[in-house]
PDB file of C-alpha atoms and ligand atoms in Angstrom:
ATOM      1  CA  UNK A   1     -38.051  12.738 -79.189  1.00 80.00           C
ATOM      2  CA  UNK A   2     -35.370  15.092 -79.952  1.00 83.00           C
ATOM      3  CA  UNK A   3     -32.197  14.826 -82.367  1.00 84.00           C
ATOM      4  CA  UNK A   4     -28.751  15.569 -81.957  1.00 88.00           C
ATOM      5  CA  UNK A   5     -25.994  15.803 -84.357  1.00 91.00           C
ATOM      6  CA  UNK A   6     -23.143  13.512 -83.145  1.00 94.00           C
ATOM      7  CA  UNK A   7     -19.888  13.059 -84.374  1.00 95.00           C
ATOM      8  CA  UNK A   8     -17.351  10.013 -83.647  1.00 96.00           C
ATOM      9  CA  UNK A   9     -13.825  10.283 -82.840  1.00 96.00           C
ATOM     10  CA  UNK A  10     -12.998   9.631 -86.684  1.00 95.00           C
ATOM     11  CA  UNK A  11     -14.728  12.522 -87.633  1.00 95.00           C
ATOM     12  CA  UNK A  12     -18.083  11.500 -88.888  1.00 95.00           C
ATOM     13  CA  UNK A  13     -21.324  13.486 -88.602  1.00 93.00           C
ATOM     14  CA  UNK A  14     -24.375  11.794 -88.396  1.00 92.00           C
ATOM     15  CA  UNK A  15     -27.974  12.142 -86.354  1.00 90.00           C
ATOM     16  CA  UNK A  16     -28.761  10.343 -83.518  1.00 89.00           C
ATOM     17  CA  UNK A  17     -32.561  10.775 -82.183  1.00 87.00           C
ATOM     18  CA  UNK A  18     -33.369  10.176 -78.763  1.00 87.00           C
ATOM     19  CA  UNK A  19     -36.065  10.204 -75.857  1.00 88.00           C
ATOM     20  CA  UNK A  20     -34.814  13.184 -74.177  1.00 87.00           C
ATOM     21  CA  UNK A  21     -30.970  14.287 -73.428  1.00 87.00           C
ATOM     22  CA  UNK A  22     -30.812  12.284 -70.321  1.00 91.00           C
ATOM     23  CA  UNK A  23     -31.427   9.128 -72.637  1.00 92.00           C
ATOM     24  CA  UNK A  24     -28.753  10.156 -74.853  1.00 92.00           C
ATOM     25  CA  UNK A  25     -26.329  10.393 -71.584  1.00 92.00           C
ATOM     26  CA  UNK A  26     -27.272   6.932 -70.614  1.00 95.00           C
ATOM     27  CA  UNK A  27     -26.874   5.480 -74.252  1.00 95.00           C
ATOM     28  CA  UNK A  28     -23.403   7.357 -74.598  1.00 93.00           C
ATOM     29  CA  UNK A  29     -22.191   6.472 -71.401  1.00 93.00           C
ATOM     30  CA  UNK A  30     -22.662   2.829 -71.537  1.00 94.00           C
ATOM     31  CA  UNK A  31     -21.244   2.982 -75.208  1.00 94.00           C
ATOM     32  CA  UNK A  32     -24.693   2.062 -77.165  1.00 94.00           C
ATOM     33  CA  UNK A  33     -24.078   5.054 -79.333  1.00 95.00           C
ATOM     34  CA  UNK A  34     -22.014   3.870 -82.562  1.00 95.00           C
ATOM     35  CA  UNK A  35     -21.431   5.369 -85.602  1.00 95.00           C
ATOM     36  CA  UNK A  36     -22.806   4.166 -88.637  1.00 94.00           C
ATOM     37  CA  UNK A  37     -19.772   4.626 -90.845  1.00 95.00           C
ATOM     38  CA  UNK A  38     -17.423   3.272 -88.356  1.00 97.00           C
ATOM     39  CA  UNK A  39     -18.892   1.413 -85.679  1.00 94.00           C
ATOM     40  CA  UNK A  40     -17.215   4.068 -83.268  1.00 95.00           C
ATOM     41  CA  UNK A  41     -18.661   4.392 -80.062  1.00 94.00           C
ATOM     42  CA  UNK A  42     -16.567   7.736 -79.318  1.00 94.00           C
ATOM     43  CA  UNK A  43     -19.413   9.534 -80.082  1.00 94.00           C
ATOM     44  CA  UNK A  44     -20.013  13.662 -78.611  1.00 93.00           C
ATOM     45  CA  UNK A  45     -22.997  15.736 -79.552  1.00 91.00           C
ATOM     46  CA  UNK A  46     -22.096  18.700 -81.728  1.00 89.00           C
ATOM     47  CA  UNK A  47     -23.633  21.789 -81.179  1.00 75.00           C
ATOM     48  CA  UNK A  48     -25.612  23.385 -83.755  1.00 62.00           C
ATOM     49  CA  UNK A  49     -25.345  27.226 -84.572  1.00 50.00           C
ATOM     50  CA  UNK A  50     -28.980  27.587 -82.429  1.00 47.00           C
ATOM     51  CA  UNK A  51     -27.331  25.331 -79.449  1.00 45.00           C
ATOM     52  CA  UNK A  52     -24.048  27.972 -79.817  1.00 44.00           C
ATOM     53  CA  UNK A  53     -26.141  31.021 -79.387  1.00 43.00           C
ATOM     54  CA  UNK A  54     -28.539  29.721 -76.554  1.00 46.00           C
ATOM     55  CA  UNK A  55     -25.182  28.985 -74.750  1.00 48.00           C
ATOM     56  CA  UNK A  56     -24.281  32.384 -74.214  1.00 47.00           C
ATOM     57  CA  UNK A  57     -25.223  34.072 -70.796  1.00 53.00           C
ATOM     58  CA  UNK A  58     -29.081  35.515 -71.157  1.00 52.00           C
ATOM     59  CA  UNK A  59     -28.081  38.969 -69.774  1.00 54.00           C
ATOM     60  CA  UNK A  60     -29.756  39.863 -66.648  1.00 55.00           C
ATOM     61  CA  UNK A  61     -30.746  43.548 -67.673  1.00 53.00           C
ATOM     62  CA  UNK A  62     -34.067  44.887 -68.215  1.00 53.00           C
ATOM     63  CA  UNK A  63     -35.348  45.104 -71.243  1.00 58.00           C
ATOM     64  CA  UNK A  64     -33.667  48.071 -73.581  1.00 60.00           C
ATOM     65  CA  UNK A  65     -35.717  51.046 -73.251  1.00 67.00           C
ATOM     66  CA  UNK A  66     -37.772  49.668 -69.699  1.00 70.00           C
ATOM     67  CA  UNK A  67     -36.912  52.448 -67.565  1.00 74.00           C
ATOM     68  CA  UNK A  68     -38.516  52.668 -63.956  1.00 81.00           C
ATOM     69  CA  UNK A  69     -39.831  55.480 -63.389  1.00 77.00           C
ATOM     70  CA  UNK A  70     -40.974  55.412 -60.000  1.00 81.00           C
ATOM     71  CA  UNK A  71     -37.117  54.716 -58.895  1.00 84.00           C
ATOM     72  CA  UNK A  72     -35.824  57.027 -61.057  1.00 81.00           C
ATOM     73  CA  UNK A  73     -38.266  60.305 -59.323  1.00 79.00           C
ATOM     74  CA  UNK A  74     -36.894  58.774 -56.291  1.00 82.00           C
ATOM     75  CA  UNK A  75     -33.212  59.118 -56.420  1.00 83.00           C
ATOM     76  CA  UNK A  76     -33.680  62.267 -57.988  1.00 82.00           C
ATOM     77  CA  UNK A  77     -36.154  63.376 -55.164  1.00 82.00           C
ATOM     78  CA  UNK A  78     -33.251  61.941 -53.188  1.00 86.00           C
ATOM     79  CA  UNK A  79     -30.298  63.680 -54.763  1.00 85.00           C
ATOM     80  CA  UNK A  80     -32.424  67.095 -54.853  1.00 85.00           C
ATOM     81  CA  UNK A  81     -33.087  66.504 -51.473  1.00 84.00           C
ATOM     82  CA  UNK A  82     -29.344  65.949 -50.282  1.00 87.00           C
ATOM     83  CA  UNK A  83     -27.675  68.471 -52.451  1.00 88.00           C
ATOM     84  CA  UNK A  84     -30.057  71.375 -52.621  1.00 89.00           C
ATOM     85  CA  UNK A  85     -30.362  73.999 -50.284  1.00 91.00           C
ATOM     86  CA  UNK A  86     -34.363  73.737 -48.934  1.00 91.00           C
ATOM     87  CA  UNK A  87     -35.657  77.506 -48.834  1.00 92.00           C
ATOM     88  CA  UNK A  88     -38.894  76.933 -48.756  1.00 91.00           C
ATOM     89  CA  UNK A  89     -41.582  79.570 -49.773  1.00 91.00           C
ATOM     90  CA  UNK A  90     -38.888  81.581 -50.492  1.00 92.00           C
ATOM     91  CA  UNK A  91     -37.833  79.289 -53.536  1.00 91.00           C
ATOM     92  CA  UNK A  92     -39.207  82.700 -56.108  1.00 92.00           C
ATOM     93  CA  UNK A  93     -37.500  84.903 -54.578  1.00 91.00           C
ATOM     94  CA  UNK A  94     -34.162  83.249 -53.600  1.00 90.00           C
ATOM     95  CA  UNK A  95     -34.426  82.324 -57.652  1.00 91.00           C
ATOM     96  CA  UNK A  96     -34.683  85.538 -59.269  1.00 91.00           C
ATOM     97  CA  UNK A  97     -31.897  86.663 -56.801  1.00 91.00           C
ATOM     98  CA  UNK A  98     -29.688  84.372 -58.175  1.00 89.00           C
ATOM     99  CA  UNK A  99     -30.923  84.663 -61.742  1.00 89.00           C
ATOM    100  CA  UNK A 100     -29.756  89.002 -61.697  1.00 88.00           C
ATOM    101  CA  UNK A 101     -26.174  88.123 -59.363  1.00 89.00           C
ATOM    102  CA  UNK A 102     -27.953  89.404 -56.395  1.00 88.00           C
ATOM    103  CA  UNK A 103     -26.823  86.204 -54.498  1.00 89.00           C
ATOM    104  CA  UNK A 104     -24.442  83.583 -55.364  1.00 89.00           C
ATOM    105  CA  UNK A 105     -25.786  81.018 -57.531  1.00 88.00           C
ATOM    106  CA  UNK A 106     -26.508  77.815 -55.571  1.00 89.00           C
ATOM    107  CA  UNK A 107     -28.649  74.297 -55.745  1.00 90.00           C
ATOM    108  CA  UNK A 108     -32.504  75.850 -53.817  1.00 91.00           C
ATOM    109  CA  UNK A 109     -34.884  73.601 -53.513  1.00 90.00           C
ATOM    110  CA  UNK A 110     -38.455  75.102 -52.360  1.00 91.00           C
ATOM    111  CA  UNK A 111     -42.260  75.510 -52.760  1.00 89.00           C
ATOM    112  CA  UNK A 112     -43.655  77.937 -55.642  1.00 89.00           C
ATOM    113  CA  UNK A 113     -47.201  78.932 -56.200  1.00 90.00           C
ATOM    114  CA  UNK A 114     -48.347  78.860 -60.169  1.00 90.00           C
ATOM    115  CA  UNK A 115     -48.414  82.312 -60.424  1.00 92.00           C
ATOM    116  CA  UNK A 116     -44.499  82.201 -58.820  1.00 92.00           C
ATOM    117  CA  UNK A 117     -43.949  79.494 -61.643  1.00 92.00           C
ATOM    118  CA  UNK A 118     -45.044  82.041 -64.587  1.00 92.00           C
ATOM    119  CA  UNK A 119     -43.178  84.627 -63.238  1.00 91.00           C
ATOM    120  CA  UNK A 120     -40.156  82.480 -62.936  1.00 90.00           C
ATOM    121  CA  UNK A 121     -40.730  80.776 -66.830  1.00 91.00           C
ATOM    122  CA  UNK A 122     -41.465  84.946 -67.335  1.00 92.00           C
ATOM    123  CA  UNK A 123     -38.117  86.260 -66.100  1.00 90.00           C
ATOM    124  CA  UNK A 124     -36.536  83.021 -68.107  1.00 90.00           C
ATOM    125  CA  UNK A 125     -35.176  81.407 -64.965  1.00 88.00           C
ATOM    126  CA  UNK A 126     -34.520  77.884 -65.215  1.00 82.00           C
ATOM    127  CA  UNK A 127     -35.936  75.448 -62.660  1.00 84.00           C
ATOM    128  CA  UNK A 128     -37.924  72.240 -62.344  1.00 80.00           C
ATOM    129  CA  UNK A 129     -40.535  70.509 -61.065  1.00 82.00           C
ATOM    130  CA  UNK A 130     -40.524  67.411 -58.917  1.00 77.00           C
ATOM    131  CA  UNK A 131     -43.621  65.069 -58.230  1.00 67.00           C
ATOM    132  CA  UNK A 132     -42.714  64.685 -53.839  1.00 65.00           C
ATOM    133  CA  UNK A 133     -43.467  61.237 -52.826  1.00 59.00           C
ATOM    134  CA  UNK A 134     -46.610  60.797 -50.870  1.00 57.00           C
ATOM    135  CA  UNK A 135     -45.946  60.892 -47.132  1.00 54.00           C
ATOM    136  CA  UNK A 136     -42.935  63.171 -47.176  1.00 52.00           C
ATOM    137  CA  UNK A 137     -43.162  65.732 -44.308  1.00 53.00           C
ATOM    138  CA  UNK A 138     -41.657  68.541 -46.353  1.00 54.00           C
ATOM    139  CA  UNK A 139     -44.778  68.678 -48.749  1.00 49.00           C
ATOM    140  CA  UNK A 140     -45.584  72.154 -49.238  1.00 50.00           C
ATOM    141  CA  UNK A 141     -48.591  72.754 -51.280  1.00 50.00           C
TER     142      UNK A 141
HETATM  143 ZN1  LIG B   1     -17.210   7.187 -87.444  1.00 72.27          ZN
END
């Protein structure tokens, strides 16, 4: 059973309860709802504050704060790929060019060894890291 608050043309409220909403379509539309003050069979279902608020759109987002991860490191893998210059093992050096004005500054993309890494973190160059999807050719260990 559920209820429903109905109201008739005149203006009355009053509670109508019911097998399910399809019964209440049926009863309304063959004019077996009446109200009890007035014997009107103008009758609508009024929608409660809950009703109101379950009306609006669900919004098709995720979740705040879901984040996916995995297709995040890919479009950035992606963008890095695309928009940096790939200079391989020479990623240290072609860095620490750049970092005294030797070179131009530019987007390098490239391998470093650990010891490379320190001496980059060392000489205060900025530069990250990026976890290469499995599979990609251009894995350089
Ligand atoms: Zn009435």
């Amino acid at each position: 059973m559920i209820v429903f608050d109905l109201e008739c043309s005149q203006g009355h409220v009053f509670e109508g309860w019911f097998e399910n909403l399809e019964a209440y379509e049926d009863q309304r539309a063959r004019g077996l709802i009446i109200c009890p003050f007035c014997e009107d069979a103008q009758v609508k279902r009024i929608l409660s504050p809950v009703a109101v608020k379950k009306a609006v759109p669900a919004r098709q987002d995720l979740p705040e704060g879901h984040i996916d991860y995995k297709r995040l490191a890919r479009e950035v893998v992606e963008y890095v790929h695309h928009n940096f210059e790939d200079v391989g093992p020479q990623f240290t050096s072609e860095a620490l060019k750049m970092h005294y004005g030797v070179v131009e500054r530019r987007n390098i993309r490239g391998a470093a060894t650990e010891k490379e890494e320190k001496l980059l973190k060392e000489e205060g160059v900025d530069f990250f890291k990026l976890p290469l999807p499995k599979g990609d050719p251009e894995k350089k260990n």
